[in-house]
Every structure is written in structure tokens, then in C-alpha cells.
mmCIF file of C-alpha atoms in Angstrom:
data_model
loop_
_atom_site.group_PDB
_atom_site.id
_atom_site.type_symbol
_atom_site.label_atom_id
_atom_site.label_comp_id
_atom_site.label_asym_id
_atom_site.label_seq_id
_atom_site.Cartn_x
_atom_site.Cartn_y
_atom_site.Cartn_z
ATOM 1 C CA MET A 291 -28.513 -1.134 -8.768
ATOM 2 C CA MET A 292 -30.436 -3.806 -6.218
ATOM 3 C CA LEU A 293 -30.995 -5.716 -9.482
ATOM 4 C CA LEU A 294 -27.934 -5.627 -10.733
ATOM 5 C CA LEU A 295 -26.440 -6.034 -7.424
ATOM 6 C CA ARG A 296 -28.670 -9.398 -7.204
ATOM 7 C CA TRP A 297 -28.037 -10.399 -10.468
ATOM 8 C CA VAL A 298 -24.134 -10.537 -10.038
ATOM 9 C CA ALA A 299 -24.573 -12.978 -6.626
ATOM 10 C CA HIS A 300 -25.729 -15.363 -8.781
ATOM 11 C CA TRP A 301 -22.617 -15.073 -11.252
ATOM 12 C CA PRO A 302 -20.098 -18.109 -10.893
ATOM 13 C CA LEU A 303 -16.987 -17.155 -8.644
ATOM 14 C CA GLY A 304 -14.709 -17.624 -10.663
ATOM 15 C CA LEU A 305 -16.094 -14.761 -12.975
ATOM 16 C CA VAL A 306 -17.127 -11.880 -9.936
ATOM 17 C CA GLN A 307 -13.131 -12.671 -8.997
ATOM 18 C CA PHE A 308 -11.458 -12.053 -12.706
ATOM 19 C CA CYS A 309 -13.976 -8.854 -12.955
ATOM 20 C CA GLY A 310 -12.690 -7.926 -9.739
ATOM 21 C CA ALA A 311 -9.032 -7.763 -10.375
ATOM 22 C CA VAL A 312 -9.515 -6.305 -13.239
ATOM 23 C CA LEU A 313 -11.230 -3.433 -11.421
ATOM 24 C CA GLY A 314 -8.628 -3.227 -9.074
ATOM 25 C CA TRP A 315 -6.030 -2.293 -11.321
ATOM 26 C CA ILE A 316 -8.836 0.060 -12.888
ATOM 27 C CA VAL A 317 -9.095 1.481 -10.073
ATOM 28 C CA TRP A 318 -5.125 1.792 -9.042
ATOM 29 C CA ALA A 319 -4.308 3.521 -12.687
ATOM 30 C CA ALA A 320 -7.028 5.873 -11.432
ATOM 31 C CA SER A 321 -5.606 7.480 -8.640
ATOM 32 C CA PRO A 322 -2.475 8.771 -7.743
ATOM 33 C CA SER A 323 -2.848 8.282 -4.070
ATOM 34 C CA TYR A 324 -4.603 5.017 -3.989
ATOM 35 C CA ARG A 325 -0.938 3.884 -5.650
ATOM 36 C CA ARG A 326 1.336 5.879 -3.279
ATOM 37 C CA ARG A 327 -0.070 4.939 -0.193
ATOM 38 C CA LEU A 328 -0.866 1.118 -1.371
ATOM 39 C CA ALA A 329 3.143 0.982 -2.373
ATOM 40 C CA ALA A 330 4.425 2.763 0.227
ATOM 41 C CA ASN A 331 2.339 0.563 3.207
ATOM 42 C CA ALA A 332 3.506 -2.481 0.982
ATOM 43 C CA ARG A 333 7.629 -1.391 1.245
ATOM 44 C CA GLN A 334 7.041 -0.722 4.823
ATOM 45 C CA ALA A 335 6.223 -3.853 5.499
ATOM 46 C CA GLY A 336 8.458 -5.421 3.797
ATOM 47 C CA LEU A 337 6.389 -6.928 0.379
ATOM 48 C CA THR A 338 8.446 -7.569 -2.820
ATOM 49 C CA PRO A 339 7.419 -5.670 -5.659
ATOM 50 C CA ALA A 340 5.011 -8.806 -6.875
ATOM 51 C CA GLN A 341 3.321 -9.182 -3.797
ATOM 52 C CA ALA A 342 2.655 -5.362 -4.123
ATOM 53 C CA ARG A 343 1.249 -6.140 -7.642
ATOM 54 C CA ALA A 344 -0.552 -8.650 -6.721
ATOM 55 C CA ALA A 345 -1.986 -7.127 -3.555
ATOM 56 C CA VAL A 346 -4.346 -4.213 -6.409
ATOM 57 C CA ALA A 347 -5.736 -7.160 -7.807
ATOM 58 C CA GLN A 348 -6.624 -8.987 -4.507
ATOM 59 C CA ALA A 349 -7.994 -6.036 -3.687
ATOM 60 C CA GLY A 350 -10.312 -5.993 -6.303
ATOM 61 C CA ARG A 351 -11.872 -9.485 -5.662
ATOM 62 C CA MET A 352 -12.245 -8.209 -2.846
ATOM 63 C CA SER A 353 -14.384 -5.148 -3.715
ATOM 64 C CA ALA A 354 -16.284 -7.899 -6.698
ATOM 65 C CA GLU A 355 -17.226 -10.351 -3.874
ATOM 66 C CA VAL A 356 -19.025 -7.765 -1.356
ATOM 67 C CA PRO A 357 -22.049 -7.709 -3.444
ATOM 68 C CA TRP A 358 -21.806 -11.754 -4.496
ATOM 69 C CA LEU A 359 -22.468 -12.150 -0.602
ATOM 70 C CA TRP A 360 -24.524 -9.650 0.483
ATOM 71 C CA PHE A 361 -27.268 -10.676 -1.748
ATOM 72 C CA ARG A 362 -26.180 -14.638 -2.071
ATOM 73 C CA THR A 363 -29.637 -15.704 -1.025
ATOM 74 C CA ALA A 364 -30.638 -18.051 2.771
ATOM 75 C CA ASP A 365 -31.100 -21.319 -0.020
ATOM 76 C CA ARG A 366 -28.029 -21.082 -1.396
ATOM 77 C CA PRO A 367 -25.686 -21.273 1.055
ATOM 78 C CA LEU A 368 -21.760 -21.054 1.303
ATOM 79 C CA GLY A 369 -21.532 -24.439 2.114
ATOM 80 C CA ALA A 370 -18.665 -26.718 0.191
ATOM 81 C CA LEU A 371 -16.972 -23.471 -1.105
ATOM 82 C CA ILE A 372 -15.413 -22.896 2.480
ATOM 83 C CA GLN A 373 -12.580 -24.882 3.991
ATOM 84 C CA TRP A 374 -12.155 -25.356 7.579
ATOM 85 C CA ASP A 375 -9.244 -25.196 9.560
ATOM 86 C CA GLY A 376 -8.373 -24.735 13.624
ATOM 87 C CA GLU A 377 -12.206 -25.234 13.959
ATOM 88 C CA GLU A 378 -11.679 -27.265 17.021
ATOM 89 C CA LEU A 379 -10.997 -23.808 18.682
ATOM 90 C CA VAL A 380 -14.083 -22.456 18.080
ATOM 91 C CA GLU A 381 -15.935 -25.679 19.824
ATOM 92 C CA GLN A 382 -13.745 -25.349 22.687
ATOM 93 C CA ALA A 383 -14.433 -21.630 23.157
ATOM 94 C CA ILE A 384 -18.361 -22.857 22.633
ATOM 95 C CA GLN A 385 -18.424 -25.287 25.003
ATOM 96 C CA ALA A 386 -16.828 -23.325 27.480
ATOM 97 C CA GLY A 387 -19.263 -20.808 27.588
ATOM 98 C CA LYS A 388 -17.990 -17.738 28.122
ATOM 99 C CA GLY A 389 -18.300 -15.882 25.212
ATOM 100 C CA LEU A 390 -15.508 -15.733 22.174
ATOM 101 C CA LEU A 391 -13.712 -12.778 20.136
ATOM 102 C CA LEU A 392 -12.807 -13.732 16.972
ATOM 103 C CA LEU A 393 -10.241 -11.088 15.765
ATOM 104 C CA THR A 394 -9.108 -10.485 11.781
ATOM 105 C CA PRO A 395 -7.745 -7.715 10.090
ATOM 106 C CA HIS A 396 -8.881 -6.582 6.116
ATOM 107 C CA LEU A 397 -7.252 -9.526 4.479
ATOM 108 C CA GLY A 398 -8.741 -11.815 2.246
ATOM 109 C CA ALA A 399 -12.264 -12.363 1.986
ATOM 110 C CA PHE A 400 -12.924 -11.119 5.761
ATOM 111 C CA GLU A 401 -16.443 -10.727 5.096
ATOM 112 C CA PHE A 402 -17.050 -14.177 4.400
ATOM 113 C CA ALA A 403 -15.063 -14.873 7.821
ATOM 114 C CA ALA A 404 -18.457 -13.956 9.689
ATOM 115 C CA ARG A 405 -21.219 -15.393 7.492
ATOM 116 C CA GLY A 406 -18.841 -18.538 6.885
ATOM 117 C CA TYR A 407 -19.601 -18.473 11.059
ATOM 118 C CA ALA A 408 -22.653 -17.959 11.053
ATOM 119 C CA GLU A 409 -23.661 -20.947 9.086
ATOM 120 C CA ARG A 410 -21.985 -23.784 10.149
ATOM 121 C CA TYR A 411 -22.107 -22.375 14.279
ATOM 122 C CA GLY A 412 -24.393 -19.391 14.415
ATOM 123 C CA GLN A 413 -27.106 -21.042 15.982
ATOM 124 C CA ARG A 414 -25.423 -22.642 18.728
ATOM 125 C CA GLN A 415 -24.029 -19.209 19.276
ATOM 126 C CA PRO A 416 -24.695 -16.334 17.373
ATOM 127 C CA ILE A 417 -21.882 -14.067 16.263
ATOM 128 C CA THR A 418 -22.142 -9.851 16.032
ATOM 129 C CA VAL A 419 -19.671 -7.936 13.704
ATOM 130 C CA LEU A 420 -18.816 -4.716 13.875
ATOM 131 C CA TYR A 421 -19.325 -1.929 10.768
ATOM 132 C CA ARG A 422 -18.567 1.496 10.607
ATOM 133 C CA PRO A 423 -22.159 2.822 8.957
ATOM 134 C CA ALA A 424 -21.597 4.481 5.320
ATOM 135 C CA ARG A 425 -22.500 8.037 5.207
ATOM 136 C CA GLN A 426 -24.181 7.104 2.158
ATOM 137 C CA ALA A 427 -27.927 6.025 3.009
ATOM 138 C CA MET A 428 -28.510 3.342 0.416
ATOM 139 C CA LEU A 429 -25.221 1.637 1.389
ATOM 140 C CA ALA A 430 -25.470 1.817 4.499
ATOM 141 C CA GLN A 431 -29.623 -0.052 4.498
ATOM 142 C CA TRP A 432 -27.669 -2.512 2.234
ATOM 143 C CA GLN A 433 -24.908 -3.401 5.087
ATOM 144 C CA THR A 434 -27.324 -3.787 7.783
ATOM 145 C CA TYR A 435 -29.468 -6.034 5.554
ATOM 146 C CA SER A 436 -26.541 -8.086 4.439
ATOM 147 C CA ARG A 437 -25.259 -8.152 7.781
ATOM 148 C CA THR A 438 -28.101 -9.111 9.466
ATOM 149 C CA ALA A 439 -28.871 -13.090 8.452
ATOM 150 C CA PRO A 440 -29.658 -16.236 10.226
ATOM 151 C CA GLY A 441 -26.457 -16.885 13.156
ATOM 152 C CA MET A 442 -25.416 -12.904 12.298
ATOM 153 C CA GLN A 443 -26.307 -9.586 14.126
ATOM 154 C CA ALA A 444 -24.351 -6.195 12.600
ATOM 155 C CA ALA A 445 -23.307 -3.295 16.005
ATOM 156 C CA PRO A 446 -22.454 0.173 14.956
ATOM 157 C CA ALA A 447 -19.196 1.504 15.615
ATOM 158 C CA ASN A 448 -20.313 3.446 18.196
ATOM 159 C CA LEU A 449 -21.183 3.884 22.083
ATOM 160 C CA SER A 450 -24.887 1.793 21.634
ATOM 161 C CA GLY A 451 -23.180 -1.080 18.996
ATOM 162 C CA VAL A 452 -20.202 -1.479 22.045
ATOM 163 C CA ARG A 453 -23.124 -1.928 24.420
ATOM 164 C CA GLN A 454 -24.817 -4.756 22.070
ATOM 165 C CA MET A 455 -21.220 -6.732 22.222
ATOM 166 C CA LEU A 456 -20.319 -6.605 25.506
ATOM 167 C CA ARG A 457 -24.245 -8.154 26.349
ATOM 168 C CA ALA A 458 -23.538 -10.845 22.966
ATOM 169 C CA LEU A 459 -20.161 -11.840 25.140
ATOM 170 C CA ARG A 460 -21.899 -11.998 28.700
ATOM 171 C CA LYS A 461 -24.457 -14.091 27.333
ATOM 172 C CA GLY A 462 -21.479 -16.437 26.180
ATOM 173 C CA GLU A 463 -22.098 -15.692 22.266
ATOM 174 C CA THR A 464 -19.025 -14.844 19.459
ATOM 175 C CA VAL A 465 -18.105 -10.824 18.631
ATOM 176 C CA GLY A 466 -16.482 -10.471 15.020
ATOM 177 C CA LEU A 467 -13.819 -7.877 15.087
ATOM 178 C CA LEU A 468 -11.152 -6.548 12.938
ATOM 179 C CA PRO A 469 -8.800 -4.495 15.206
ATOM 180 C CA ASP A 470 -6.853 -2.708 12.237
ATOM 181 C CA GLN A 471 -9.696 -0.248 11.732
ATOM 182 C CA VAL A 472 -8.411 3.240 12.791
ATOM 183 C CA PRO A 473 -10.980 4.646 15.510
ATOM 184 C CA PRO A 474 -12.283 7.756 16.328
ATOM 185 C CA ASP A 475 -10.702 10.110 18.483
ATOM 186 C CA GLY A 476 -10.743 8.886 22.012
ATOM 187 C CA GLN A 477 -10.860 5.418 21.178
ATOM 188 C CA GLY A 478 -7.218 4.473 20.413
ATOM 189 C CA VAL A 479 -3.298 4.555 21.306
ATOM 190 C CA TRP A 480 -0.678 5.432 19.377
ATOM 191 C CA VAL A 481 1.371 2.190 18.880
ATOM 192 C CA PRO A 482 3.750 0.571 16.467
ATOM 193 C CA TYR A 483 2.241 -1.613 13.519
ATOM 194 C CA PHE A 484 4.426 -2.986 10.744
ATOM 195 C CA GLY A 485 7.267 -0.898 12.313
ATOM 196 C CA ARG A 486 5.167 2.919 11.895
ATOM 197 C CA THR A 487 3.439 4.277 15.018
ATOM 198 C CA ALA A 488 -0.582 4.154 14.077
ATOM 199 C CA TYR A 489 -3.349 4.960 16.564
ATOM 200 C CA THR A 490 -4.963 1.634 17.059
ATOM 201 C CA MET A 491 -8.188 0.394 18.747
ATOM 202 C CA THR A 492 -7.985 -0.156 22.287
ATOM 203 C CA LEU A 493 -12.004 -1.823 21.979
ATOM 204 C CA ALA A 494 -10.387 -5.812 21.555
ATOM 205 C CA ALA A 495 -8.555 -5.669 24.671
ATOM 206 C CA ARG A 496 -11.107 -3.729 26.109
ATOM 207 C CA LEU A 497 -13.521 -6.579 25.500
ATOM 208 C CA ALA A 498 -11.897 -9.454 26.609
ATOM 209 C CA GLN A 499 -10.721 -7.927 29.864
ATOM 210 C CA GLN A 500 -14.110 -6.281 30.663
ATOM 211 C CA THR A 501 -15.754 -9.674 29.483
ATOM 212 C CA GLY A 502 -13.235 -13.095 29.647
ATOM 213 C CA CYS A 503 -13.969 -14.276 27.155
ATOM 214 C CA ALA A 504 -11.915 -16.687 24.812
ATOM 215 C CA VAL A 505 -10.120 -14.558 22.334
ATOM 216 C CA VAL A 506 -9.222 -16.634 18.992
ATOM 217 C CA LEU A 507 -7.573 -14.646 15.732
ATOM 218 C CA THR A 508 -9.430 -15.829 12.389
ATOM 219 C CA TRP A 509 -8.928 -15.316 8.473
ATOM 220 C CA CYS A 510 -10.859 -15.524 5.736
ATOM 221 C CA GLU A 511 -7.926 -16.749 2.548
ATOM 222 C CA ARG A 512 -8.921 -16.725 -0.578
ATOM 223 C CA LEU A 513 -8.675 -19.632 -3.059
ATOM 224 C CA PRO A 514 -7.127 -19.548 -6.516
ATOM 225 C CA GLY A 515 -9.158 -19.952 -9.803
ATOM 226 C CA GLY A 516 -12.368 -19.262 -8.419
ATOM 227 C CA GLN A 517 -12.003 -22.679 -5.849
ATOM 228 C CA GLY A 518 -14.009 -20.841 -2.474
ATOM 229 C CA PHE A 519 -12.225 -20.096 0.336
ATOM 230 C CA ALA A 520 -10.503 -21.549 4.074
ATOM 231 C CA ILE A 521 -11.049 -19.990 7.381
ATOM 232 C CA HIS A 522 -8.213 -19.916 9.968
ATOM 233 C CA TYR A 523 -9.064 -19.978 13.135
ATOM 234 C CA ARG A 524 -5.553 -20.205 15.411
ATOM 235 C CA PRO A 525 -5.225 -18.930 19.655
ATOM 236 C CA LEU A 526 -3.456 -15.411 20.439
ATOM 237 C CA PRO A 527 0.131 -15.730 20.191
ATOM 238 C CA GLN A 528 0.484 -14.131 23.284
ATOM 239 C CA PRO A 529 -1.803 -13.618 25.935
ATOM 240 C CA LEU A 530 -3.848 -10.085 26.416
ATOM 241 C CA PRO A 531 -2.248 -8.442 29.400
ATOM 242 C CA ASP A 532 -4.955 -7.669 32.131
ATOM 243 C CA SER A 533 -4.550 -4.813 32.512
ATOM 244 C CA GLY A 534 -2.569 -1.358 29.877
ATOM 245 C CA GLU A 535 -4.201 -0.326 27.176
ATOM 246 C CA GLU A 536 -0.632 0.601 24.879
ATOM 247 C CA ALA A 537 0.504 -2.766 25.931
ATOM 248 C CA SER A 538 -2.752 -4.706 24.923
ATOM 249 C CA ALA A 539 -3.378 -2.701 22.083
ATOM 250 C CA ALA A 540 1.019 -3.698 20.945
ATOM 251 C CA LEU A 541 -0.228 -7.496 21.425
ATOM 252 C CA VAL A 542 -3.003 -6.833 18.743
ATOM 253 C CA ASN A 543 -1.245 -5.661 16.399
ATOM 254 C CA GLN A 544 1.858 -7.887 16.635
ATOM 255 C CA ALA A 545 -1.191 -10.566 16.571
ATOM 256 C CA MET A 546 -1.961 -8.641 12.949
ATOM 257 C CA GLU A 547 1.049 -8.257 11.527
ATOM 258 C CA TRP A 548 1.186 -12.469 12.572
ATOM 259 C CA VAL A 549 -1.907 -13.060 10.624
ATOM 260 C CA ILE A 550 -0.957 -11.003 7.639
ATOM 261 C CA GLY A 551 2.606 -12.639 7.462
ATOM 262 C CA HIS A 552 0.171 -15.540 6.156
ATOM 263 C CA CYS A 553 -1.292 -14.298 3.179
ATOM 264 C CA PRO A 554 0.324 -10.553 2.710
ATOM 265 C CA ASP A 555 -1.017 -10.474 -0.949
ATOM 266 C CA GLN A 556 -4.265 -10.841 0.365
ATOM 267 C CA TYR A 557 -4.232 -7.569 2.528
ATOM 268 C CA LEU A 558 -5.624 -4.261 2.075
ATOM 269 C CA TRP A 559 -2.689 -2.449 1.940
ATOM 270 C CA GLY A 560 -4.426 0.553 0.013
ATOM 271 C CA TYR A 561 -5.727 1.684 3.540
ATOM 272 C CA ASN A 562 -5.513 4.279 5.133
ATOM 273 C CA ARG A 563 -3.762 2.587 8.293
ATOM 274 C CA TYR A 564 -1.637 5.026 9.278
ATOM 275 C CA LYS A 565 -3.972 8.276 8.858
ATOM 276 C CA GLN A 566 -4.350 10.320 11.804
ATOM 277 C CA PRO A 567 -8.103 10.566 12.901
ATOM 278 C CA ARG A 568 -9.628 14.480 13.292
ATOM 279 C CA ARG A 569 -8.873 15.963 17.446
ATOM 280 C CA VAL A 570 -6.338 13.264 17.805
ATOM 281 C CA GLU A 571 -2.721 14.579 18.727
ATOM 282 C CA ALA A 572 -0.051 12.821 17.085
ATOM 283 C CA SER A 573 2.327 10.397 18.367
ATOM 284 C CA ALA A 574 5.863 11.956 18.477
ATOM 285 C CA GLY A 575 7.550 11.813 14.949
ATOM 286 C CA GLU A 576 4.130 10.840 13.180
ATOM 287 C CA ALA A 577 3.312 13.407 11.030
ATOM 288 C CA LYS A 578 -0.420 13.368 9.399
ATOM 289 C CA ALA A 579 -1.003 11.421 6.710
#
């Protein structure tokens, strides 16, 4: 398997994305529950049928790009495959020296957002990225291997990982986080997301409130025809309050909705965003997903 993945990492990007699009439709056809969830989430967010269909192929492209990136050797940087937009916000945060929190949803080639940052800024200001370790030992090992690169470290989604991120921000470094990921019980609040109540992590706001770091929105847009990716940086549309978990989480969700609106067909609508974690009481009117 390792040899196969390393081989895929040497394919042209356009071929990887083509095969990924085919894979996306195969998974869609093979899984009724996935079809229903993707359609329901896309409809909840107001996508057109054409956008929902495009999201099927885009999700497959994302899946195929992951091993292509994970097993890419250090002597083959992303380089010219990345276009940069709004990078002056990163420069300002680095110069301020108070740490930088980058927030991105499960949109586009989000794995490339951290790797691209590490290649461009990692020597000046390293990045720590939060990830949820896979249950399979081999896959968990690959996750750690791929997300530990020059200028980039991985933090598991547990208490030790939170402490690692806090230390990084207090040292004036950068942290990357996907705040639309469903948190474990006790680490979230019920707030709206695309018009439906979703259990939402409070970690993003707490990191900012406890460290005083800069907060910047980012997303890695997949460009058509295997041309590469565009990494965008934008300020929060509205500053986070100094306290208040529900208000802060709601603002983060609104920011994620704003980001997704730039390329909605590249969001992972098949992700079970509205599920109810174990031992978490559902909000009023919210049934188990």
C-alpha cells in the first residue's frame, strides 16, 4: 500500500484529480446514506442541484489529493502550484509577533493550506495543525508522518493537543484549525450553521481569547484543469467577543459560512456536520442526526 501511495504522489495533478472525480461518483453511487446526507446538507445551505452535483466530484478530488500531498517528498515543493491572495495579513501577524490563528472549513484542498503556509512561512513562524487521529493504527501513523514537515507540527485533537496549540500561540507561532469539525462532548455549544442548529467547537474562540493572537480566515481553492490551488487569506468579518461561548461560536460559524460562499461546490457537504456526539444533550428542536 505504501508503495502504491508513493507512486500516486508522482502522478500529474490533473490525472490525480480526474481519478478522484471518478472515485467521488463511485462512492456517491455506492452509499445511499452518503447521498442522502450530501443532498440534505447542500439543500439546507441553499445550493442549486448543479452545485450539489459538482460537490460530488470535488469531494472525490479532495480524497485523491490527500495521498498525493502526504507522500510528496521535500525535494518536490508545491511551489508554482500555489497562487497567493491576501498574504499581507500573514505578514502583518508575523511582524506583530503575537501568534496567528488560521481558521478554515472543510473546503477545497484544505490539507494544502497548512503545507503551503509551512513551505512559505514555516522557517520564520512554524505552524501547528490540529488533527483527529484515525482509529486504524497504520492510517494514524501516516497522518502523523504527513503532517510533520519542515515548519509544521501536528497536534492531536485531545487535551495534550490543545495545550500544544496554546504553547505555540504564546510563543508567537501559528496554529491551523478547522472549526466546522464536530467536537467531542463537553467541548462545544449548539449554535446555528446554515440555518440549522449544529454542535460547534468553542476551541477556536478560546485560543484567541486566551492568547490575544491574530485571527485570519483562510481557504485553499482548487483551480480547474489541474492548474493548482489558490490560498486565500481574509480578516474576520466581525471581531470575536472577549467572552461568551455561544456568541463566539456563532460568529465563527458565520465566518465559515462566508468562506464557503466563495466556492460552495468545493465544501464537503457529505460530512456529518449535524450529528449529535455521544452523551451530548440535543438542543431544543434538534434530533439526532
